[in-house]
PDB file of C-alpha atoms in Angstrom:
ATOM      1  CA  MET Z   1       0.011  -0.088   0.073  1.00 52.00           C
ATOM      2  CA  ALA Z   2       1.299   3.512  -1.061  1.00 55.00           C
ATOM      3  CA  THR Z   3       1.892   6.026   1.949  1.00 55.00           C
ATOM      4  CA  LYS Z   4       0.905   9.629   0.709  1.00 58.00           C
ATOM      5  CA  PHE Z   5       3.473  12.275   0.544  1.00 52.00           C
ATOM      6  CA  ASP Z   6       2.734  15.628   1.945  1.00 54.00           C
ATOM      7  CA  PRO Z   7       5.656  17.871   1.431  1.00 53.00           C
ATOM      8  CA  ILE Z   8       4.311  20.825   3.729  1.00 58.00           C
ATOM      9  CA  ARG Z   9       3.545  18.082   6.469  1.00 56.00           C
ATOM     10  CA  ASP Z  10       6.964  16.325   5.917  1.00 55.00           C
ATOM     11  CA  LEU Z  11       8.753  19.890   5.903  1.00 52.00           C
ATOM     12  CA  ASP Z  12       7.086  21.114   9.044  1.00 56.00           C
ATOM     13  CA  ARG Z  13       7.665  17.547  10.728  1.00 56.00           C
ATOM     14  CA  PHE Z  14      11.671  18.069   9.648  1.00 53.00           C
ATOM     15  CA  PHE Z  15      12.180  21.541  11.150  1.00 51.00           C
ATOM     16  CA  SER Z  16      10.107  20.745  14.344  1.00 52.00           C
ATOM     17  CA  GLU Z  17      12.657  17.683  14.744  1.00 52.00           C
ATOM     18  CA  VAL Z  18      15.804  19.565  13.850  1.00 49.00           C
ATOM     19  CA  THR Z  19      15.004  22.822  16.020  1.00 47.00           C
ATOM     20  CA  ARG Z  20      13.035  21.253  18.443  1.00 49.00           C
ATOM     21  CA  THR Z  21      10.512  23.993  18.598  1.00 47.00           C
ATOM     22  CA  PRO Z  22       6.864  22.659  19.972  1.00 51.00           C
ATOM     23  CA  ASN Z  23       4.157  22.332  17.521  1.00 52.00           C
ATOM     24  CA  THR Z  24       1.171  24.619  18.632  1.00 52.00           C
ATOM     25  CA  ALA Z  25      -1.506  23.257  15.829  1.00 58.00           C
ATOM     26  CA  ALA Z  26      -1.792  20.444  17.972  1.00 68.00           C
ATOM     27  CA  LEU Z  27      -3.236  22.112  20.806  1.00 86.00           C
ATOM     28  CA  PRO Z  28      -6.221  24.050  20.193  1.00 92.00           C
ATOM     29  CA  MET Z  29      -7.786  26.659  22.609  1.00 94.00           C
ATOM     30  CA  ASP Z  30     -10.644  28.272  23.085  1.00 95.00           C
ATOM     31  CA  LEU Z  31     -10.052  31.705  25.199  1.00 95.00           C
ATOM     32  CA  TYR Z  32     -12.874  33.558  26.484  1.00 94.00           C
ATOM     33  CA  ARG Z  33     -13.586  35.921  29.439  1.00 92.00           C
ATOM     34  CA  GLU Z  34     -16.400  35.225  32.094  1.00 93.00           C
ATOM     35  CA  GLY Z  35     -16.932  37.478  34.726  1.00 90.00           C
ATOM     36  CA  GLU Z  36     -14.072  38.384  36.338  1.00 90.00           C
ATOM     37  CA  VAL Z  37     -11.637  35.567  34.863  1.00 92.00           C
ATOM     38  CA  PHE Z  38     -10.282  34.547  31.677  1.00 93.00           C
ATOM     39  CA  VAL Z  39     -10.914  30.845  30.706  1.00 96.00           C
ATOM     40  CA  ALA Z  40      -8.839  29.038  28.297  1.00 96.00           C
ATOM     41  CA  ARG Z  41      -9.857  25.415  27.198  1.00 97.00           C
ATOM     42  CA  ILE Z  42      -6.993  23.525  25.547  1.00 96.00           C
ATOM     43  CA  ASP Z  43      -7.390  20.288  23.875  1.00 95.00           C
ATOM     44  CA  MET Z  44      -4.913  17.791  24.876  1.00 94.00           C
ATOM     45  CA  PRO Z  45      -6.178  13.968  24.133  1.00 92.00           C
ATOM     46  CA  GLY Z  46      -3.680  11.465  24.468  1.00 88.00           C
ATOM     47  CA  VAL Z  47      -1.370  13.395  26.595  1.00 92.00           C
ATOM     48  CA  ASP Z  48       0.064  11.996  30.048  1.00 91.00           C
ATOM     49  CA  PRO Z  49      -0.988  14.022  32.692  1.00 94.00           C
ATOM     50  CA  ALA Z  50       2.211  13.979  34.156  1.00 95.00           C
ATOM     51  CA  SER Z  51       3.807  15.129  31.092  1.00 94.00           C
ATOM     52  CA  ILE Z  52       1.718  18.592  31.552  1.00 96.00           C
ATOM     53  CA  ASP Z  53       4.044  21.710  32.590  1.00 97.00           C
ATOM     54  CA  VAL Z  54       2.531  25.145  33.077  1.00 97.00           C
ATOM     55  CA  ASP Z  55       4.479  28.308  33.766  1.00 95.00           C
ATOM     56  CA  VAL Z  56       4.579  32.114  34.048  1.00 94.00           C
ATOM     57  CA  GLN Z  57       7.608  33.784  33.190  1.00 94.00           C
ATOM     58  CA  ASP Z  58       7.697  37.384  32.364  1.00 90.00           C
ATOM     59  CA  ARG Z  59       3.954  37.510  32.069  1.00 89.00           C
ATOM     60  CA  THR Z  60       4.114  35.010  29.387  1.00 93.00           C
ATOM     61  CA  LEU Z  61       1.894  31.589  30.242  1.00 94.00           C
ATOM     62  CA  THR Z  62       3.345  28.830  28.686  1.00 95.00           C
ATOM     63  CA  VAL Z  63       2.196  25.440  28.335  1.00 96.00           C
ATOM     64  CA  ARG Z  64       3.737  22.155  27.274  1.00 95.00           C
ATOM     65  CA  ALA Z  65       2.878  18.609  27.031  1.00 95.00           C
ATOM     66  CA  GLU Z  66       4.263  15.629  25.422  1.00 92.00           C
ATOM     67  CA  ARG Z  67       2.450  12.890  24.106  1.00 90.00           C
ATOM     68  CA  THR Z  68       4.080   9.415  23.109  1.00 87.00           C
ATOM     69  CA  ALA Z  69       3.102   6.860  20.353  1.00 79.00           C
ATOM     70  CA  ASN Z  70       2.393   3.826  21.605  1.00 73.00           C
ATOM     71  CA  THR Z  71       4.874   1.213  20.646  1.00 70.00           C
ATOM     72  CA  SER Z  72       4.639  -1.563  23.344  1.00 70.00           C
ATOM     73  CA  THR Z  73       6.029  -3.963  20.522  1.00 66.00           C
ATOM     74  CA  GLN Z  74       8.844  -3.626  18.243  1.00 75.00           C
ATOM     75  CA  ASP Z  75       6.874  -5.363  15.489  1.00 81.00           C
ATOM     76  CA  ILE Z  76       4.508  -2.499  14.504  1.00 81.00           C
ATOM     77  CA  LYS Z  77       3.937  -1.837  11.084  1.00 83.00           C
ATOM     78  CA  TRP Z  78       1.975   1.119  10.681  1.00 80.00           C
ATOM     79  CA  LEU Z  79      -0.872   1.624   8.052  1.00 88.00           C
ATOM     80  CA  THR Z  80      -1.860   5.309   9.081  1.00 88.00           C
ATOM     81  CA  ARG Z  81      -0.341   7.490  11.417  1.00 83.00           C
ATOM     82  CA  GLU Z  82      -2.081  10.496  11.730  1.00 85.00           C
ATOM     83  CA  ARG Z  83      -1.853  11.241  15.514  1.00 84.00           C
ATOM     84  CA  PRO Z  84       0.798  13.617  16.306  1.00 85.00           C
ATOM     85  CA  THR Z  85       3.335  12.568  18.797  1.00 87.00           C
ATOM     86  CA  GLY Z  86       6.201  14.444  20.349  1.00 89.00           C
ATOM     87  CA  THR Z  87       6.632  17.634  22.590  1.00 91.00           C
ATOM     88  CA  PHE Z  88       3.531  20.472  22.179  1.00 91.00           C
ATOM     89  CA  ALA Z  89       3.427  24.129  23.560  1.00 93.00           C
ATOM     90  CA  ARG Z  90       1.026  27.066  23.503  1.00 93.00           C
ATOM     91  CA  GLN Z  91       2.256  30.308  24.813  1.00 93.00           C
ATOM     92  CA  LEU Z  92      -0.473  33.294  25.959  1.00 92.00           C
ATOM     93  CA  THR Z  93       0.612  36.820  26.790  1.00 92.00           C
ATOM     94  CA  LEU Z  94      -0.748  37.838  29.635  1.00 91.00           C
ATOM     95  CA  GLY Z  95      -1.725  41.753  30.553  1.00 87.00           C
ATOM     96  CA  ASN Z  96      -0.515  43.753  33.684  1.00 86.00           C
ATOM     97  CA  ARG Z  97      -3.935  43.267  35.404  1.00 88.00           C
ATOM     98  CA  ILE Z  98      -3.867  39.341  35.872  1.00 90.00           C
ATOM     99  CA  ALA Z  99      -3.110  37.929  39.323  1.00 90.00           C
ATOM    100  CA  LEU Z 100      -0.764  35.763  38.373  1.00 91.00           C
ATOM    101  CA  ASP Z 101      -0.623  34.149  42.038  1.00 91.00           C
ATOM    102  CA  GLN Z 102      -3.809  33.024  41.498  1.00 93.00           C
ATOM    103  CA  ILE Z 103      -4.108  31.022  38.061  1.00 95.00           C
ATOM    104  CA  SER Z 104      -5.515  27.516  38.455  1.00 96.00           C
ATOM    105  CA  ALA Z 105      -5.401  24.354  35.858  1.00 97.00           C
ATOM    106  CA  ASP Z 106      -7.079  21.241  35.592  1.00 97.00           C
ATOM    107  CA  TYR Z 107      -6.692  18.403  33.467  1.00 97.00           C
ATOM    108  CA  THR Z 108     -10.251  16.386  32.458  1.00 96.00           C
ATOM    109  CA  ASP Z 109     -11.056  14.245  29.652  1.00 95.00           C
ATOM    110  CA  GLY Z 110      -8.163  15.293  27.546  1.00 94.00           C
ATOM    111  CA  VAL Z 111      -8.635  19.116  28.040  1.00 97.00           C
ATOM    112  CA  LEU Z 112      -6.664  21.306  30.293  1.00 97.00           C
ATOM    113  CA  LEU Z 113      -8.682  24.416  31.884  1.00 98.00           C
ATOM    114  CA  LEU Z 114      -6.709  27.225  33.021  1.00 96.00           C
ATOM    115  CA  THR Z 115      -8.573  29.655  35.088  1.00 96.00           C
ATOM    116  CA  ILE Z 116      -6.776  33.284  34.804  1.00 94.00           C
ATOM    117  CA  PRO Z 117      -8.571  35.869  37.334  1.00 93.00           C
ATOM    118  CA  VAL Z 118      -8.411  39.344  37.062  1.00 89.00           C
ATOM    119  CA  ALA Z 119      -6.301  41.264  39.646  1.00 85.00           C
ATOM    120  CA  GLU Z 120      -8.427  42.727  42.339  1.00 77.00           C
ATOM    121  CA  GLU Z 121      -6.931  46.238  41.615  1.00 74.00           C
ATOM    122  CA  ALA Z 122      -8.498  45.884  37.941  1.00 66.00           C
ATOM    123  CA  ARG Z 123     -11.969  44.939  38.935  1.00 68.00           C
ATOM    124  CA  PRO Z 124     -14.674  47.667  38.488  1.00 72.00           C
ATOM    125  CA  ARG Z 125     -15.581  48.985  42.086  1.00 74.00           C
ATOM    126  CA  LYS Z 126     -18.324  52.029  43.388  1.00 80.00           C
ATOM    127  CA  ILE Z 127     -16.032  55.082  44.876  1.00 83.00           C
ATOM    128  CA  SER Z 128     -17.450  57.482  47.515  1.00 86.00           C
ATOM    129  CA  VAL Z 129     -17.304  60.700  46.624  1.00 88.00           C
ATOM    130  CA  ALA Z 130     -17.228  63.064  49.493  1.00 88.00           C
ATOM    131  CA  HIS Z 131     -19.312  66.650  49.104  1.00 84.00           C
ATOM    132  CA  ASN Z 132     -18.996  69.321  51.388  1.00 84.00           C
ATOM    133  CA  GLN Z 133     -21.815  72.059  51.214  1.00 80.00           C
ATOM    134  CA  GLY Z 134     -20.725  74.992  53.365  1.00 69.00           C
ATOM    135  CA  THR Z 135     -19.365  74.258  56.941  1.00 64.00           C
ATOM    136  CA  ASP Z 136     -21.838  71.963  58.876  1.00 59.00           C
ATOM    137  CA  ARG Z 137     -23.481  70.035  55.837  1.00 55.00           C
ATOM    138  CA  SER Z 138     -21.708  66.918  54.440  1.00 53.00           C
ATOM    139  CA  THR Z 139     -23.389  64.329  51.870  1.00 54.00           C
ATOM    140  CA  THR Z 140     -21.559  61.785  50.364  1.00 54.00           C
ATOM    141  CA  VAL Z 141     -22.477  60.484  46.164  1.00 53.00           C
ATOM    142  CA  THR Z 142     -21.468  56.914  45.529  1.00 55.00           C
ATOM    143  CA  THR Z 143     -20.558  56.721  41.727  1.00 52.00           C
ATOM    144  CA  ASP Z 144     -19.187  54.103  39.257  1.00 54.00           C
ATOM    145  CA  LEU Z 145     -15.859  54.278  38.058  1.00 52.00           C
ATOM    146  CA  GLY Z 146     -15.815  55.596  34.430  1.00 47.00           C
ATOM    147  CA  THR Z 147     -19.567  56.897  34.624  1.00 39.00           C
ATOM    148  CA  SER Z 148     -20.843  60.684  34.342  1.00 37.00           C
ATOM    149  CA  THR Z 149     -20.620  62.722  37.596  1.00 40.00           C
ATOM    150  CA  GLY Z 150     -22.582  65.612  38.330  1.00 42.00           C
ATOM    151  CA  THR Z 151     -21.923  68.694  40.661  1.00 38.00           C
ATOM    152  CA  ASP Z 152     -23.953  71.323  42.728  1.00 41.00           C
ATOM    153  CA  SER Z 153     -23.537  74.007  39.960  1.00 40.00           C
ATOM    154  CA  GLY Z 154     -25.341  71.547  37.289  1.00 41.00           C
ATOM    155  CA  THR Z 155     -21.869  70.845  35.524  1.00 39.00           C
ATOM    156  CA  SER Z 156     -21.173  67.449  34.661  1.00 39.00           C
ATOM    157  CA  GLY Z 157     -17.927  65.063  33.704  1.00 41.00           C
ATOM    158  CA  THR Z 158     -17.142  62.196  32.257  1.00 38.00           C
ATOM    159  CA  GLY Z 159     -15.160  59.458  34.023  1.00 38.00           C
ATOM    160  CA  THR Z 160     -11.725  58.299  32.657  1.00 29.00           C
ATOM    161  CA  SER Z 161     -10.629  54.680  33.003  1.00 28.00           C
ATOM    162  CA  VAL Z 162      -7.571  54.225  34.947  1.00 27.00           C
TER     163      VAL Z 162
END
C-alpha cells in the first residue's frame, strides 16, 4: 500500500525535529472572559497528565505537554499514523492586570482548563465621593468608576478609565 506524500507536513515535521520547536497546531484552544476570570480550554487528548507543565515567566504563560506513540512492541507495521506525537506547547501573553499567583489548571477528559483571574485592583468598583456643602453639611455620593458624575453647579464631567 502506498503512503501519501505531503511535502508541507513532512517539511514542518523535519524543521520541528531539527529546531526542537514545539508544535502549537496540535493544541487547539478556546479563550474567553467570563465575569472576573479569563478561561482557556486547551484540547490535549492522549497526553499523559504527568507530562503537562504550566508556568509563567515575564507575563508569558506557557503550557507544554508530551504525547508519546503507542510502541508497546517493536514489531509494529504502521498502516496509518496521523496522530501527532512529541512535545507540544502554547503560549499566552498576559496583561498587567492579571492575578498571576491565582492561576489554576485542571486536566479532565483530555482538556486542560486554565482559570486566569483578573487582579483585584483591575476590577470595577464603586468609589464614594465626599461632597461638602458649607461648613456644617456633608453628603456622600457614590458613583461607578468610569461614568458621568454631577456637581451642585449643574456641570457634569465624564469619567476616565484608569
